[in-house]
GROMACS .gro file of C-alpha atoms in nm:
model
  202
    1MET     CA    1   0.000   0.000   0.000
    2SER     CA    2   0.107   0.356  -0.043
    3GLY     CA    3   0.230   0.570   0.240
    4GLY     CA    4   0.087   0.910   0.318
    5PRO     CA    5   0.278   1.228   0.411
    6GLY     CA    6   0.583   1.137   0.615
    7GLY     CA    7   0.554   0.773   0.509
    8THR     CA    8   0.362   0.668   0.821
    9ALA     CA    9  -0.004   0.679   0.705
   10ARG     CA   10  -0.165   0.429   0.470
   11GLY     CA   11  -0.464   0.476   0.247
   12THR     CA   12  -0.619   0.384  -0.084
   13VAL     CA   13  -0.413   0.298  -0.392
   14PRO     CA   14  -0.536   0.449  -0.722
   15GLY     CA   15  -0.620   0.182  -0.977
   16LEU     CA   16  -0.581  -0.112  -0.739
   17ALA     CA   17  -0.854  -0.369  -0.810
   18THR     CA   18  -1.009  -0.587  -0.545
   19PRO     CA   19  -1.010  -0.965  -0.592
   20HIS     CA   20  -1.349  -0.985  -0.416
   21PRO     CA   21  -1.582  -0.707  -0.540
   22LEU     CA   22  -1.875  -0.661  -0.305
   23GLY     CA   23  -2.120  -0.582  -0.584
   24ALA     CA   24  -2.086  -0.931  -0.726
   25ALA     CA   25  -2.178  -1.080  -0.389
   26LEU     CA   26  -2.503  -0.883  -0.352
   27PRO     CA   27  -2.839  -1.059  -0.391
   28ALA     CA   28  -2.964  -1.081  -0.750
   29VAL     CA   29  -3.220  -0.807  -0.689
   30TYR     CA   30  -2.930  -0.558  -0.650
   31ALA     CA   31  -2.723  -0.686  -0.943
   32GLU     CA   32  -2.851  -0.411  -1.172
   33ASP     CA   33  -2.918  -0.152  -0.903
   34ASP     CA   34  -2.705   0.148  -0.998
   35PHE     CA   35  -2.691   0.299  -0.647
   36GLY     CA   36  -2.610  -0.033  -0.481
   37GLN     CA   37  -2.330  -0.109  -0.726
   38ARG     CA   38  -2.181   0.239  -0.697
   39PHE     CA   39  -2.202   0.225  -0.317
   40THR     CA   40  -2.025  -0.109  -0.292
   41ALA     CA   41  -1.767   0.004  -0.550
   42GLY     CA   42  -1.671   0.282  -0.308
   43LEU     CA   43  -1.619   0.024  -0.036
   44ASP     CA   44  -1.411  -0.187  -0.277
   45VAL     CA   45  -1.167   0.104  -0.314
   46VAL     CA   46  -1.115   0.105   0.063
   47LEU     CA   47  -1.092  -0.272   0.101
   48ALA     CA   48  -0.864  -0.342  -0.198
   49PRO     CA   49  -0.543  -0.236  -0.014
   50LEU     CA   50  -0.638  -0.460   0.281
   51PHE     CA   51  -0.667  -0.763   0.056
   52ASN     CA   52  -0.336  -0.665  -0.103
   53VAL     CA   53  -0.166  -0.659   0.237
   54LEU     CA   54  -0.315  -0.993   0.341
   55ASP     CA   55  -0.207  -1.153   0.014
   56SER     CA   56   0.153  -1.039   0.071
   57LEU     CA   57   0.160  -1.045   0.451
   58GLU     CA   58   0.469  -1.266   0.465
   59ALA     CA   59   0.672  -0.999   0.286
   60TYR     CA   60   0.586  -0.745   0.557
   61PHE     CA   61   0.784  -0.951   0.807
   62SER     CA   62   1.090  -0.986   0.585
   63PRO     CA   63   1.340  -0.701   0.648
   64ALA     CA   64   1.450  -0.711   0.284
   65LEU     CA   65   1.096  -0.684   0.141
   66ALA     CA   66   0.892  -0.490   0.398
   67PRO     CA   67   0.766  -0.141   0.303
   68ASP     CA   68   0.994   0.139   0.414
   69ASP     CA   69   0.784   0.260   0.706
   70PHE     CA   70   0.709  -0.094   0.826
   71VAL     CA   71   1.083  -0.158   0.864
   72ASP     CA   72   1.080   0.093   1.149
   73TYR     CA   73   0.799  -0.101   1.320
   74LEU     CA   74   0.999  -0.422   1.283
   75ALA     CA   75   1.301  -0.247   1.437
   76THR     CA   76   1.103  -0.172   1.753
   77TRP     CA   77   0.970  -0.527   1.771
   78VAL     CA   78   1.314  -0.692   1.756
   79GLY     CA   79   1.491  -0.428   1.968
   80ALA     CA   80   1.728  -0.307   1.696
   81GLU     CA   81   1.958  -0.031   1.821
   82LEU     CA   82   1.871   0.254   1.582
   83GLU     CA   83   1.892   0.630   1.618
   84GLY     CA   84   1.630   0.707   1.352
   85THR     CA   85   1.857   0.887   1.105
   86GLU     CA   86   2.012   0.578   0.944
   87SER     CA   87   1.965   0.497   0.577
   88LEU     CA   88   1.693   0.252   0.479
   89ALA     CA   89   1.951  -0.010   0.376
   90LEU     CA   90   2.118   0.012   0.719
   91ARG     CA   91   1.784  -0.012   0.899
   92ARG     CA   92   1.699  -0.327   0.703
   93ARG     CA   93   2.037  -0.482   0.795
   94ALA     CA   94   1.988  -0.386   1.160
   95VAL     CA   95   1.649  -0.559   1.174
   96ALA     CA   96   1.780  -0.867   0.994
   97SER     CA   97   2.075  -0.906   1.231
   98ALA     CA   98   1.905  -0.802   1.557
   99VAL     CA   99   1.832  -1.152   1.685
  100ALA     CA  100   2.186  -1.272   1.616
  101LEU     CA  101   2.329  -0.965   1.792
  102HIS     CA  102   2.108  -1.022   2.097
  103ARG     CA  103   2.261  -1.368   2.133
  104VAL     CA  104   2.612  -1.223   2.166
  105ARG     CA  105   2.517  -0.900   2.347
  106GLY     CA  106   2.772  -0.805   2.611
  107THR     CA  107   3.055  -0.998   2.446
  108ARG     CA  108   3.352  -0.873   2.246
  109GLN     CA  109   3.206  -1.034   1.934
  110GLY     CA  110   2.869  -0.866   1.987
  111LEU     CA  111   3.025  -0.526   2.053
  112ALA     CA  112   3.239  -0.545   1.740
  113ALA     CA  113   2.939  -0.650   1.530
  114ALA     CA  114   2.720  -0.367   1.665
  115VAL     CA  115   2.983  -0.101   1.591
  116ARG     CA  116   3.054  -0.244   1.246
  117LEU     CA  117   2.682  -0.246   1.166
  118ALA     CA  118   2.638   0.117   1.274
  119PHE     CA  119   2.949   0.262   1.109
  120GLY     CA  120   3.062   0.007   0.850
  121VAL     CA  121   3.409  -0.015   1.008
  122PRO     CA  122   3.537  -0.282   1.249
  123PRO     CA  123   3.652  -0.125   1.576
  124GLU     CA  124   3.967  -0.176   1.780
  125ILE     CA  125   3.866  -0.306   2.123
  126THR     CA  126   4.093  -0.301   2.427
  127GLU     CA  127   3.956  -0.455   2.744
  128SER     CA  128   4.092  -0.513   3.093
  129GLY     CA  129   3.995  -0.877   3.120
  130GLY     CA  130   4.211  -1.171   3.020
  131ALA     CA  131   4.250  -1.546   3.032
  132ALA     CA  132   4.556  -1.760   3.092
  133TRP     CA  133   4.659  -2.102   3.217
  134SER     CA  134   4.949  -2.217   3.426
  135ALA     CA  135   5.091  -2.555   3.525
  136ARG     CA  136   5.178  -2.411   3.867
  137PRO     CA  137   4.948  -2.260   4.133
  138LEU     CA  138   4.957  -1.897   4.246
  139GLY     CA  139   5.044  -1.761   3.904
  140PRO     CA  140   4.978  -1.397   3.810
  141PHE     CA  141   4.622  -1.301   3.726
  142PRO     CA  142   4.567  -1.211   3.359
  143GLY     CA  143   4.443  -0.872   3.251
  144THR     CA  144   4.459  -0.555   3.456
  145PRO     CA  145   4.315  -0.494   3.807
  146ALA     CA  146   4.108  -0.190   3.702
  147ALA     CA  147   3.808  -0.292   3.491
  148GLY     CA  148   3.769  -0.095   3.172
  149LEU     CA  149   3.694  -0.100   2.801
  150HIS     CA  150   3.828   0.125   2.525
  151VAL     CA  151   3.686   0.124   2.171
  152VAL     CA  152   3.863   0.303   1.885
  153LEU     CA  153   3.704   0.360   1.546
  154ARG     CA  154   3.957   0.436   1.271
  155VAL     CA  155   3.814   0.614   0.966
  156ALA     CA  156   3.959   0.827   0.686
  157ASP     CA  157   3.755   1.131   0.797
  158PRO     CA  158   3.705   1.135   1.176
  159ALA     CA  159   3.496   1.453   1.150
  160SER     CA  160   3.231   1.258   0.956
  161VAL     CA  161   3.161   1.028   1.254
  162ASP     CA  162   2.952   1.146   1.547
  163PRO     CA  163   3.148   1.045   1.861
  164HIS     CA  164   2.829   1.065   2.067
  165ARG     CA  165   2.668   0.805   1.839
  166LEU     CA  166   2.970   0.575   1.882
  167HIS     CA  167   2.951   0.624   2.258
  168ALA     CA  168   2.581   0.532   2.255
  169VAL     CA  169   2.634   0.220   2.043
  170VAL     CA  170   2.916   0.097   2.266
  171GLY     CA  171   2.717   0.178   2.578
  172ALA     CA  172   2.428  -0.037   2.455
  173ALA     CA  173   2.640  -0.335   2.344
  174ARG     CA  174   2.908  -0.352   2.618
  175PRO     CA  175   2.891  -0.567   2.931
  176ALA     CA  176   2.658  -0.375   3.162
  177HIS     CA  177   2.903  -0.346   3.453
  178LEU     CA  178   3.208  -0.233   3.256
  179PRO     CA  179   3.323   0.134   3.242
  180PHE     CA  180   3.426   0.237   2.891
  181THR     CA  181   3.571   0.509   2.673
  182THR     CA  182   3.555   0.560   2.297
  183ALA     CA  183   3.754   0.749   2.036
  184VAL     CA  184   3.735   0.825   1.665
  185THR     CA  185   4.067   0.863   1.487
  186LEU     CA  186   4.256   0.823   1.160
  187PRO     CA  187   4.364   0.485   1.024
  188ARG     CA  188   4.690   0.364   1.170
  189THR     CA  189   5.008   0.421   0.968
  190PRO     CA  190   5.355   0.280   1.038
  191ASP     CA  191   5.504   0.623   1.119
  192SER     CA  192   5.214   0.787   1.304
  193PRO     CA  193   5.143   0.781   1.680
  194THR     CA  194   4.837   0.585   1.786
  195SER     CA  195   4.665   0.893   1.926
  196GLU     CA  196   4.701   1.107   1.612
  197GLY     CA  197   4.372   1.268   1.509
  198ALA     CA  198   4.178   1.104   1.789
  199ARG     CA  199   3.843   1.243   1.902
  200PRO     CA  200   3.791   1.081   2.243
  201HIS     CA  201   3.458   1.057   2.419
  202GLU     CA  202   3.407   0.938   2.773
   0.00000   0.00000   0.00000
């Protein structure tokens, strides 16, 4: 069906025929009644889009096929992390991958996937935790004593990335208890310091 102003309202579709015209279902006495046929034809115009939706209902629940405005409804149903300004293609990908991301939410894999989905670039993730094994008891603990997480996004134009958006994405996908910082910076080069061009956000 067609969307109205703003893409959120739905209405009639010019020229769309109904597969079940009401006039043909009237008793025989009304078959040639001009008023009755014209009255039911007006109802057919209203009902035709409903039949069209029911006939293609499965497509409405497919992120790749759903109408543009219905993708936003699907995003709320599956809990996709969207700001509302993303492109349609990105919103469709976010809905399609939401369930898989929920399964790994709070993990390094899930955090990396969420940032890559939002910005199209894999992040650099530094975390305080660690794992190790030892054949002897009383070995040193892995990781660092102070819990923390640092996420760096390296892009050719750091000014084109909203650091607040990165901070929000990381905040939603990180382990809930873990303090974190984020930064947007230039791609790493062999002769440049790691902090060159960084735009940190805490």
